[in-house]
Amino acid sequence: KSYLVRSTFNAGLEPVDWMKREVLAFGSDRFWKVSVSHPGGENVSIERATPTAEPSLTNKPEGRELLSADKPQQVLEALASVSLDDVRKAEGLDFSQAATAVYTTYQGMTFTVRSVAADGKTWVNIAVAYDKGNAAPLTEGATAPSEETIAAIAKEAGELHARLSPWASQLP
C-alpha cells in the first residue's frame, strides 16, 4: 500500500518569523496615567479618574492644541496591545536622549517606555516595576487590595520586567 501526501511547511527565513510578536496584551482600562518626556524638555501628562472616565491632558503646553479629541485616550491605551516587527538587545543602543513615557496602572505597576532611533528604525525598550505607593487613590467604598493581590501584581511586574527589559523592539 502507498499514500500520496502533499504538505507545505513554511519555517520562515527571518528571525522575527520565529518570535512571539505580541509583547503586551492588557485590558485598555488598566492604565491610569501616563507622563511623556521628550529630550528637549517638553513634558505632557494624561490621566483619568476611573477606568471608564475620559482621560484628560493635565498639562497641555501653552499655545498647543490636540490633533484630535480622542488623542489622550489613544496615548493612554497604547500599551494595552503591543506587538513587534523586530527585536534586538537593548544594551547596544544609547537611550540617554530617548523620549520616555511612564505608564502607571491603577494598581501601581509602572511601565517605563524609552524610544530611540538607530539604524533607520525606532527602537523601544520597556522596563516594568511595581510599587503599591504608585497606585491610584481608592475611590469611595473601594477596599484596599489584599496582600495576596499585591504579591500577584509584584510577581507579574517582575516577570514582565525580566522578559522585556533586556530587549529593544521595533514596533509596527
Short mmCIF file of C-alpha atoms in Angstrom, two decimals:
data_model
loop_
_atom_site.label_atom_id
_atom_site.label_comp_id
_atom_site.label_asym_id
_atom_site.label_seq_id
_atom_site.Cartn_x
_atom_site.Cartn_y
_atom_site.Cartn_z
CA LYS A 1 0.00 0.00 0.00
CA SER A 2 1.23 3.53 -0.68
CA TYR A 3 -0.10 7.01 0.04
CA LEU A 4 0.36 10.27 -1.74
CA VAL A 5 0.83 13.10 0.75
CA ARG A 6 1.08 16.75 -0.13
CA SER A 7 2.03 19.28 2.51
CA THR A 8 3.51 22.72 2.75
CA PHE A 9 5.81 23.74 5.56
CA ASN A 10 6.96 27.32 5.86
CA ALA A 11 9.52 27.75 8.63
CA GLY A 12 10.24 31.40 7.81
CA LEU A 13 13.64 32.74 6.90
CA GLU A 14 13.85 35.73 9.22
CA PRO A 15 14.33 35.51 13.00
CA VAL A 16 11.19 37.60 13.50
CA ASP A 17 9.23 34.78 11.83
CA TRP A 18 10.08 32.59 14.84
CA MET A 19 9.24 35.11 17.56
CA LYS A 20 6.12 35.69 19.57
CA ARG A 21 5.20 39.08 18.13
CA GLU A 22 2.71 40.09 20.82
CA VAL A 23 4.73 41.85 23.52
CA LEU A 24 1.91 43.07 25.80
CA ALA A 25 -1.82 42.41 25.99
CA PHE A 26 -3.84 44.12 28.72
CA GLY A 27 -7.34 45.41 29.18
CA SER A 28 -7.30 49.00 27.98
CA ASP A 29 -8.94 50.11 31.22
CA ARG A 30 -5.93 49.02 33.29
CA PHE A 31 -3.90 52.20 32.70
CA TRP A 32 -4.49 55.17 34.98
CA LYS A 33 -1.99 57.76 33.78
CA VAL A 34 0.98 58.39 31.52
CA SER A 35 3.70 61.01 31.62
CA VAL A 36 5.63 61.64 28.38
CA SER A 37 9.02 63.40 28.42
CA HIS A 38 10.91 64.50 25.33
CA PRO A 39 14.68 65.12 25.22
CA GLY A 40 14.05 68.84 24.59
CA GLY A 41 12.32 69.12 27.94
CA GLU A 42 8.66 69.20 26.90
CA ASN A 43 6.50 67.05 29.18
CA VAL A 44 2.85 66.13 28.96
CA SER A 45 0.68 64.04 31.26
CA ILE A 46 -2.60 62.26 30.69
CA GLU A 47 -4.77 60.90 33.47
CA ARG A 48 -8.26 59.54 34.05
CA ALA A 49 -10.07 59.33 37.37
CA THR A 50 -11.62 55.90 36.83
CA PRO A 51 -11.18 53.17 34.21
CA THR A 52 -14.37 54.29 32.43
CA ALA A 53 -13.73 58.04 32.63
CA GLU A 54 -12.50 60.11 29.71
CA PRO A 55 -8.77 60.81 30.03
CA SER A 56 -7.60 64.39 30.11
CA LEU A 57 -4.37 66.13 29.28
CA THR A 58 -3.26 67.58 32.61
CA ASN A 59 -0.55 69.96 31.39
CA LYS A 60 -1.09 70.92 27.77
CA PRO A 61 1.82 73.03 26.51
CA GLU A 62 0.85 76.67 26.06
CA GLY A 63 -0.25 77.55 22.54
CA ARG A 64 -0.64 73.91 21.50
CA GLU A 65 -3.83 72.11 20.53
CA LEU A 66 -4.68 68.41 20.42
CA LEU A 67 -4.62 66.77 16.99
CA SER A 68 -7.93 65.12 17.87
CA ALA A 69 -10.17 64.90 20.91
CA ASP A 70 -9.50 61.17 21.32
CA LYS A 71 -5.69 61.51 21.26
CA PRO A 72 -5.34 61.31 25.10
CA GLN A 73 -7.33 58.06 25.04
CA GLN A 74 -5.12 56.64 22.27
CA VAL A 75 -1.90 57.52 24.10
CA LEU A 76 -3.13 56.23 27.46
CA GLU A 77 -4.18 52.91 25.92
CA ALA A 78 -1.15 52.50 23.63
CA LEU A 79 0.35 49.77 25.84
CA ALA A 80 -2.85 47.75 26.04
CA SER A 81 -1.81 45.82 22.93
CA VAL A 82 1.79 45.95 21.74
CA SER A 83 3.34 43.80 19.03
CA LEU A 84 6.76 43.96 17.39
CA ASP A 85 8.28 43.81 13.92
CA ASP A 86 11.89 43.23 15.03
CA VAL A 87 13.90 42.81 18.22
CA ARG A 88 17.49 43.28 19.37
CA LYS A 89 19.46 43.51 22.61
CA ALA A 90 18.82 46.86 24.32
CA GLU A 91 22.37 47.10 25.67
CA GLY A 92 23.73 48.04 22.24
CA LEU A 93 21.55 51.17 22.00
CA ASP A 94 22.09 54.62 23.52
CA PHE A 95 18.91 55.57 25.38
CA SER A 96 20.46 58.67 27.03
CA GLN A 97 18.50 61.01 24.73
CA ALA A 98 15.39 58.86 24.46
CA ALA A 99 11.82 60.06 24.57
CA THR A 100 10.32 58.45 27.67
CA ALA A 101 6.76 57.57 28.59
CA VAL A 102 5.93 56.28 32.07
CA TYR A 103 2.61 54.43 32.16
CA THR A 104 1.07 53.67 35.55
CA THR A 105 -1.72 51.20 36.20
CA TYR A 106 -4.40 51.75 38.82
CA GLN A 107 -2.69 49.06 40.92
CA GLY A 108 0.72 50.80 40.90
CA MET A 109 2.62 48.91 38.21
CA THR A 110 4.79 51.23 36.10
CA PHE A 111 5.97 50.68 32.54
CA THR A 112 8.87 52.91 31.55
CA VAL A 113 8.98 53.04 27.76
CA ARG A 114 12.06 54.60 26.17
CA SER A 115 12.30 55.12 22.41
CA VAL A 116 15.31 55.96 20.29
CA ALA A 117 16.15 55.99 16.58
CA ALA A 118 19.03 53.82 15.34
CA ASP A 119 19.84 52.18 12.02
CA GLY A 120 16.87 53.89 10.36
CA LYS A 121 14.41 52.31 12.82
CA THR A 122 12.73 53.39 16.04
CA TRP A 123 13.53 51.06 18.94
CA VAL A 124 11.53 50.83 22.16
CA ASN A 125 12.72 49.42 25.48
CA ILE A 126 10.20 48.64 28.23
CA ALA A 127 11.08 48.31 31.92
CA VAL A 128 8.42 47.26 34.43
CA ALA A 129 8.30 47.86 38.19
CA TYR A 130 5.75 47.70 40.98
CA ASP A 131 5.32 49.95 43.99
CA LYS A 132 1.96 49.91 45.76
CA GLY A 133 2.67 53.55 46.68
CA ASN A 134 2.18 54.40 42.99
CA ALA A 135 -1.36 53.01 42.97
CA ALA A 136 -4.31 55.27 42.25
CA PRO A 137 -6.17 56.59 45.29
CA LEU A 138 -9.02 54.32 46.31
CA THR A 139 -12.43 55.50 45.23
CA GLU A 140 -15.18 55.87 47.81
CA GLY A 141 -16.35 52.48 49.03
CA ALA A 142 -13.42 50.59 47.49
CA THR A 143 -11.31 48.27 49.62
CA ALA A 144 -7.54 48.12 49.62
CA PRO A 145 -6.05 45.15 47.75
CA SER A 146 -5.18 42.10 49.82
CA GLU A 147 -1.58 41.07 50.45
CA GLU A 148 -2.21 38.16 48.08
CA THR A 149 -3.28 40.56 45.31
CA ILE A 150 -0.27 42.80 45.96
CA ALA A 151 2.05 39.78 45.76
CA ALA A 152 0.44 38.70 42.46
CA ILE A 153 0.88 42.17 40.95
CA ALA A 154 4.51 42.32 42.12
CA LYS A 155 5.16 38.88 40.62
CA GLU A 156 3.58 39.90 37.30
CA ALA A 157 5.71 43.07 37.21
CA GLY A 158 8.87 41.08 37.91
CA GLU A 159 8.09 38.55 35.18
CA LEU A 160 7.30 41.30 32.65
CA HIS A 161 10.50 43.16 33.55
CA ALA A 162 12.64 40.03 33.16
CA ARG A 163 11.05 39.30 29.77
CA LEU A 164 11.01 42.85 28.32
CA SER A 165 13.82 44.98 29.79
CA PRO A 166 16.82 43.27 28.13
CA TRP A 167 15.34 43.87 24.69
CA ALA A 168 14.59 46.71 22.30
CA SER A 169 11.64 46.18 19.99
CA GLN A 170 10.78 47.80 16.71
CA LEU A 171 7.04 48.40 16.75
CA PRO A 172 4.88 48.32 13.61
#
